[in-house]
């Protein structure tokens, strides 16, 4: 039996060494890339302390976002962001919108923000007691609300355009501070404020006192709007509601100036005796019951007051001049209060 020895040539040894070197280099490169990828996830993006506002349009892909951030010098390795998103299954979960990316944000935090859709929110505050024209002005002048409703539309056409055909706009939009993203339309904003009012009115109506002289939530809204305009003192709302409720129950005229003012075209700020005598649908000195519509946007407290009027006997009240009112149970007492608080105040002004 003959044994044969296998002798490797010098050339074969060189190939083996070269392969070994390549493997070592490849492993080192792979380790470096893996380590670099890990560092990338936790390293902050290239941003100033103030950060930036960044908009993502609908339909923009993650690849486009990564490349754009790289072009702006914010992201050093766009490929890594794509790999990270794919690893987390986030690539198709990015939400469009305007984002504020603060200084110190990492790639992981950025993806979290884009997936959650944590966009910049702007605000509009609708004030309790505003009328519809004031609400509309606030919406139309906000730079971040997209205007789609032409100013040439009549009130009826505008209400139809937002899906509220046949409804009077006054009192229908809840006064509150609303947060919204860039791109919100005027139509969307008004629909949201309308729905807020309907929800709150429905909630309050469900908990109303029994035996009120109000047949519908809309009548409660009308009364709440009058209460809102009559006083700015929270502690007076239910007491004023009590006066109006007892007047309605007795068939007395409400005789409230804010309704008269609402019915005056181009009111100059000074209500006159002739205004109280001029008959309009909103003149509660000449017409019994509630006016045909609300006269302002009431807040929740005014709605609550309309549905939970305070017990008592007062049927009259007069402004005292310090923001509050004096309440009277009889006309004689009321006339004395008028003389004290109104006539004397006129004399003081004339002097």
Short mmCIF file of C-alpha atoms in Angstrom, two decimals, residues 51-351:
data_model
loop_
_atom_site.label_atom_id
_atom_site.label_comp_id
_atom_site.label_asym_id
_atom_site.label_seq_id
_atom_site.Cartn_x
_atom_site.Cartn_y
_atom_site.Cartn_z
CA UNK A 51 -34.83 72.84 15.98
CA UNK A 52 -36.81 73.23 12.76
CA UNK A 53 -40.35 73.08 11.46
CA UNK A 54 -40.62 70.39 8.81
CA UNK A 55 -43.59 69.68 6.53
CA UNK A 56 -44.43 66.30 5.04
CA UNK A 57 -46.93 66.45 2.20
CA UNK A 58 -49.48 63.64 1.78
CA UNK A 59 -48.05 60.75 -0.22
CA UNK A 60 -44.39 61.52 0.56
CA UNK A 61 -42.34 58.31 0.96
CA UNK A 62 -39.84 57.65 3.70
CA UNK A 63 -37.09 57.46 1.09
CA UNK A 64 -37.95 60.95 -0.09
CA UNK A 65 -38.01 62.22 3.50
CA UNK A 66 -34.63 60.66 4.27
CA UNK A 67 -33.05 62.05 1.11
CA UNK A 68 -34.52 65.52 1.74
CA UNK A 69 -33.23 65.60 5.32
CA UNK A 70 -29.81 64.53 4.01
CA UNK A 71 -29.86 67.26 1.37
CA UNK A 72 -30.63 69.79 4.10
CA UNK A 73 -27.65 68.54 6.11
CA UNK A 74 -29.86 67.31 8.94
CA UNK A 75 -29.40 63.57 8.41
CA UNK A 76 -25.95 62.10 7.77
CA UNK A 77 -26.97 58.58 6.73
CA UNK A 78 -30.31 58.47 4.90
CA UNK A 79 -29.85 54.75 4.21
CA UNK A 80 -29.71 54.04 7.92
CA UNK A 81 -33.03 55.82 8.49
CA UNK A 82 -34.63 53.65 5.83
CA UNK A 83 -33.14 50.49 7.41
CA UNK A 84 -34.35 51.55 10.84
CA UNK A 85 -37.87 52.22 9.56
CA UNK A 86 -37.94 48.87 7.77
CA UNK A 87 -36.69 47.11 10.89
CA UNK A 88 -39.46 48.71 12.95
CA UNK A 89 -42.09 48.26 10.22
CA UNK A 90 -42.59 52.04 10.21
CA UNK A 91 -41.84 52.83 6.57
CA UNK A 92 -45.52 52.94 5.57
CA UNK A 93 -46.83 54.42 8.82
CA UNK A 94 -45.47 57.95 8.43
CA UNK A 95 -48.20 60.59 8.75
CA UNK A 96 -48.29 63.78 6.71
CA UNK A 97 -48.31 67.14 8.46
CA UNK A 98 -46.16 69.91 9.85
CA UNK A 99 -43.74 68.87 12.58
CA UNK A 100 -41.44 70.69 14.94
CA UNK A 101 -38.23 68.69 15.25
CA UNK A 102 -36.44 70.03 18.35
CA UNK A 103 -32.69 70.14 18.81
CA UNK A 104 -31.30 66.90 20.22
CA UNK A 105 -33.83 64.69 18.39
CA UNK A 106 -32.45 61.25 17.51
CA UNK A 107 -33.39 59.13 14.50
CA UNK A 108 -35.44 56.84 16.73
CA UNK A 109 -37.28 59.80 18.29
CA UNK A 110 -37.88 61.27 14.83
CA UNK A 111 -39.53 58.09 13.59
CA UNK A 112 -41.63 57.90 16.76
CA UNK A 113 -42.83 61.47 16.15
CA UNK A 114 -43.65 60.88 12.48
CA UNK A 115 -45.50 57.64 13.18
CA UNK A 116 -47.55 59.15 16.03
CA UNK A 117 -48.39 62.12 13.84
CA UNK A 118 -47.40 64.56 16.58
CA UNK A 119 -47.78 67.61 14.37
CA UNK A 120 -47.60 71.31 15.23
CA UNK A 121 -50.96 72.57 16.47
CA UNK A 122 -52.22 76.12 16.11
CA UNK A 123 -55.11 77.63 18.05
CA UNK A 124 -58.17 79.83 17.72
CA UNK A 125 -60.13 81.03 20.73
CA UNK A 126 -63.84 81.73 20.32
CA UNK A 127 -65.00 83.98 23.17
CA UNK A 128 -68.18 83.38 25.18
CA UNK A 129 -70.75 85.98 24.15
CA UNK A 130 -69.40 86.48 20.64
CA UNK A 131 -71.91 86.58 17.81
CA UNK A 132 -71.56 84.57 14.63
CA UNK A 133 -69.93 87.37 12.64
CA UNK A 134 -67.17 87.60 15.25
CA UNK A 135 -66.67 83.84 15.07
CA UNK A 136 -66.49 83.98 11.30
CA UNK A 137 -63.99 86.85 11.43
CA UNK A 138 -61.69 84.87 13.75
CA UNK A 139 -61.78 81.88 11.40
CA UNK A 140 -61.27 83.91 8.24
CA UNK A 141 -58.31 85.90 9.55
CA UNK A 142 -56.32 82.98 10.97
CA UNK A 143 -53.28 82.43 8.73
CA UNK A 144 -53.18 78.66 9.27
CA UNK A 145 -56.81 77.96 8.36
CA UNK A 146 -57.37 77.20 4.68
CA UNK A 147 -60.16 79.40 3.33
CA UNK A 148 -62.64 77.51 1.15
CA UNK A 149 -65.85 79.40 1.93
CA UNK A 150 -66.20 82.49 -0.22
CA UNK A 151 -66.90 85.73 1.61
CA UNK A 152 -69.57 86.41 -1.01
CA UNK A 153 -71.73 83.59 0.39
CA UNK A 154 -74.85 84.62 2.23
CA UNK A 155 -75.36 83.27 5.74
CA UNK A 156 -77.84 80.74 4.36
CA UNK A 157 -75.42 79.61 1.65
CA UNK A 158 -72.57 79.33 4.13
CA UNK A 159 -74.60 77.14 6.47
CA UNK A 160 -75.59 74.96 3.54
CA UNK A 161 -71.93 74.66 2.49
CA UNK A 162 -70.96 73.25 5.89
CA UNK A 163 -73.87 70.79 5.89
CA UNK A 164 -76.27 72.76 8.11
CA UNK A 165 -78.88 73.79 5.57
CA UNK A 166 -81.83 75.68 7.01
CA UNK A 167 -80.22 76.36 10.39
CA UNK A 168 -79.59 79.81 11.84
CA UNK A 169 -75.89 80.14 12.74
CA UNK A 170 -76.19 82.23 15.89
CA UNK A 171 -75.35 80.34 19.07
CA UNK A 172 -74.51 77.13 17.21
CA UNK A 173 -70.71 77.19 17.57
CA UNK A 174 -69.23 76.44 20.96
CA UNK A 175 -66.91 79.10 22.40
CA UNK A 176 -63.61 77.45 23.35
CA UNK A 177 -59.92 77.31 22.46
CA UNK A 178 -59.46 74.93 19.54
CA UNK A 179 -56.15 73.32 18.56
CA UNK A 180 -55.70 72.21 14.96
CA UNK A 181 -52.94 71.36 12.46
CA UNK A 182 -51.91 73.43 9.47
CA UNK A 183 -54.16 72.70 6.53
CA UNK A 184 -57.42 72.62 8.49
CA UNK A 185 -60.14 74.22 6.39
CA UNK A 186 -62.66 76.81 7.53
CA UNK A 187 -65.39 74.29 6.82
CA UNK A 188 -63.74 71.64 9.02
CA UNK A 189 -63.21 74.13 11.83
CA UNK A 190 -66.82 75.36 11.83
CA UNK A 191 -68.16 71.81 11.68
CA UNK A 192 -66.03 70.90 14.68
CA UNK A 193 -67.17 73.93 16.72
CA UNK A 194 -70.80 73.18 15.77
CA UNK A 195 -70.50 69.55 16.85
CA UNK A 196 -68.94 70.62 20.15
CA UNK A 197 -71.95 72.82 20.88
CA UNK A 198 -74.40 70.06 19.98
CA UNK A 199 -72.61 67.55 22.22
CA UNK A 200 -72.47 69.89 25.22
CA UNK A 201 -76.06 71.05 24.78
CA UNK A 202 -77.24 67.42 24.61
CA UNK A 203 -75.28 66.50 27.75
CA UNK A 204 -76.68 69.44 29.72
CA UNK A 205 -80.23 68.90 28.45
CA UNK A 206 -80.18 65.32 29.76
CA UNK A 207 -79.49 66.63 33.28
CA UNK A 208 -81.90 69.61 33.28
CA UNK A 209 -84.24 70.49 36.11
CA UNK A 210 -87.82 69.30 35.84
CA UNK A 211 -90.78 71.49 34.92
CA UNK A 212 -88.83 74.15 33.06
CA UNK A 213 -90.73 76.40 30.60
CA UNK A 214 -88.38 75.15 27.86
CA UNK A 215 -89.56 72.58 25.37
CA UNK A 216 -86.41 71.92 23.35
CA UNK A 217 -82.61 72.09 23.68
CA UNK A 218 -82.72 74.94 21.14
CA UNK A 219 -84.91 77.00 23.47
CA UNK A 220 -82.37 76.33 26.23
CA UNK A 221 -79.66 77.59 23.87
CA UNK A 222 -81.63 80.80 23.22
CA UNK A 223 -82.10 81.44 26.93
CA UNK A 224 -78.43 80.61 27.65
CA UNK A 225 -77.33 83.16 25.06
CA UNK A 226 -79.35 85.88 26.83
CA UNK A 227 -77.89 84.92 30.20
CA UNK A 228 -74.40 85.03 28.66
CA UNK A 229 -74.94 88.59 27.46
CA UNK A 230 -76.60 89.79 30.66
CA UNK A 231 -73.79 89.07 33.10
CA UNK A 232 -70.11 88.24 33.25
CA UNK A 233 -70.29 87.18 36.91
CA UNK A 234 -70.42 83.38 37.31
CA UNK A 235 -72.30 83.60 40.61
CA UNK A 236 -75.13 85.59 38.98
CA UNK A 237 -75.91 83.29 36.07
CA UNK A 238 -78.36 80.95 37.80
CA UNK A 239 -80.05 83.88 39.57
CA UNK A 240 -80.61 85.70 36.28
CA UNK A 241 -81.82 82.40 34.80
CA UNK A 242 -84.30 82.25 37.68
CA UNK A 243 -85.68 85.69 36.85
CA UNK A 244 -86.21 84.82 33.17
CA UNK A 245 -87.67 81.40 34.02
CA UNK A 246 -90.26 82.89 36.39
CA UNK A 247 -91.14 85.55 33.81
CA UNK A 248 -91.68 82.89 31.14
CA UNK A 249 -93.83 80.87 33.53
CA UNK A 250 -95.96 83.92 34.38
CA UNK A 251 -96.27 85.05 30.76
CA UNK A 252 -94.38 88.28 31.50
CA UNK A 253 -92.25 90.01 28.87
CA UNK A 254 -88.57 89.25 29.30
CA UNK A 255 -87.63 92.90 28.71
CA UNK A 256 -83.92 92.27 28.24
CA UNK A 257 -81.77 94.86 26.48
CA UNK A 258 -79.29 92.45 24.80
CA UNK A 259 -82.06 90.98 22.64
CA UNK A 260 -83.19 94.45 21.58
CA UNK A 261 -79.61 95.37 20.69
CA UNK A 262 -79.22 92.19 18.63
CA UNK A 263 -82.23 93.22 16.54
CA UNK A 264 -80.80 96.70 15.77
CA UNK A 265 -78.88 97.05 12.51
CA UNK A 266 -75.54 98.85 12.94
CA UNK A 267 -75.96 99.35 16.69
CA UNK A 268 -73.83 102.33 17.80
CA UNK A 269 -73.41 101.27 21.43
CA UNK A 270 -76.17 103.48 22.83
CA UNK A 271 -79.62 101.97 23.39
CA UNK A 272 -82.39 104.59 23.32
CA UNK A 273 -86.01 104.67 24.47
CA UNK A 274 -87.18 104.56 20.86
CA UNK A 275 -85.19 101.34 20.40
CA UNK A 276 -87.15 99.73 23.23
CA UNK A 277 -90.40 100.70 21.52
CA UNK A 278 -89.45 99.70 17.98
CA UNK A 279 -90.92 96.27 17.29
CA UNK A 280 -88.52 93.65 15.86
CA UNK A 281 -88.51 89.84 16.24
CA UNK A 282 -85.84 90.30 18.94
CA UNK A 283 -87.50 93.08 20.94
CA UNK A 284 -88.51 91.36 24.19
CA UNK A 285 -90.16 94.62 25.35
CA UNK A 286 -92.76 94.28 22.59
CA UNK A 287 -92.92 90.53 22.06
CA UNK A 288 -93.60 87.79 24.58
CA UNK A 289 -91.52 84.69 25.08
CA UNK A 290 -88.04 83.95 23.81
CA UNK A 291 -86.61 85.59 20.69
CA UNK A 292 -86.57 83.40 17.56
CA UNK A 293 -82.86 82.50 17.76
CA UNK A 294 -79.92 82.78 20.15
CA UNK A 295 -78.25 86.20 20.22
CA UNK A 296 -74.69 85.02 20.99
CA UNK A 297 -72.49 81.98 21.57
CA UNK A 298 -73.12 80.86 25.18
CA UNK A 299 -70.57 78.93 27.19
CA UNK A 300 -71.28 75.78 29.15
CA UNK A 301 -71.88 77.66 32.41
CA UNK A 302 -74.61 79.77 30.81
CA UNK A 303 -76.23 76.65 29.34
CA UNK A 304 -76.10 75.01 32.76
CA UNK A 305 -77.69 78.09 34.34
CA UNK A 306 -80.55 78.10 31.81
CA UNK A 307 -81.31 74.49 32.74
CA UNK A 308 -80.79 74.91 36.50
CA UNK A 309 -82.28 78.32 37.41
CA UNK A 310 -81.98 79.44 41.02
CA UNK A 311 -85.11 79.36 43.18
CA UNK A 312 -86.44 82.66 44.44
CA UNK A 313 -89.05 85.37 43.91
CA UNK A 314 -87.11 88.03 42.03
CA UNK A 315 -88.65 89.15 38.74
CA UNK A 316 -86.46 92.17 38.00
CA UNK A 317 -82.81 93.15 38.04
CA UNK A 318 -80.85 96.30 37.34
CA UNK A 319 -77.12 96.79 36.73
CA UNK A 320 -75.42 98.37 39.73
CA UNK A 321 -72.51 99.78 37.78
CA UNK A 322 -69.85 97.56 39.33
CA UNK A 323 -70.40 94.59 37.06
CA UNK A 324 -73.20 93.07 39.11
CA UNK A 325 -76.96 93.43 39.42
CA UNK A 326 -79.56 94.24 42.08
CA UNK A 327 -82.48 91.80 42.09
CA UNK A 328 -86.05 92.74 43.06
CA UNK A 329 -89.20 90.72 43.66
CA UNK A 330 -91.66 93.59 43.09
CA UNK A 331 -91.98 96.41 40.58
CA UNK A 332 -91.98 98.94 43.43
CA UNK A 333 -88.67 97.67 44.73
CA UNK A 334 -87.30 97.56 41.21
CA UNK A 335 -88.26 101.18 40.54
CA UNK A 336 -86.44 102.24 43.70
CA UNK A 337 -83.36 100.33 42.48
CA UNK A 338 -83.62 102.00 39.08
CA UNK A 339 -83.69 105.39 40.75
CA UNK A 340 -80.74 104.53 42.92
CA UNK A 341 -78.47 102.88 40.38
CA UNK A 342 -79.47 104.32 37.02
CA UNK A 343 -80.79 107.83 37.54
CA UNK A 344 -78.15 108.73 40.11
CA UNK A 345 -75.50 107.40 37.76
CA UNK A 346 -76.79 109.68 34.99
CA UNK A 347 -76.67 112.67 37.36
CA UNK A 348 -73.10 111.83 38.33
CA UNK A 349 -72.10 111.66 34.66
CA UNK A 350 -73.78 115.00 33.87
CA UNK A 351 -72.11 116.68 36.83
#
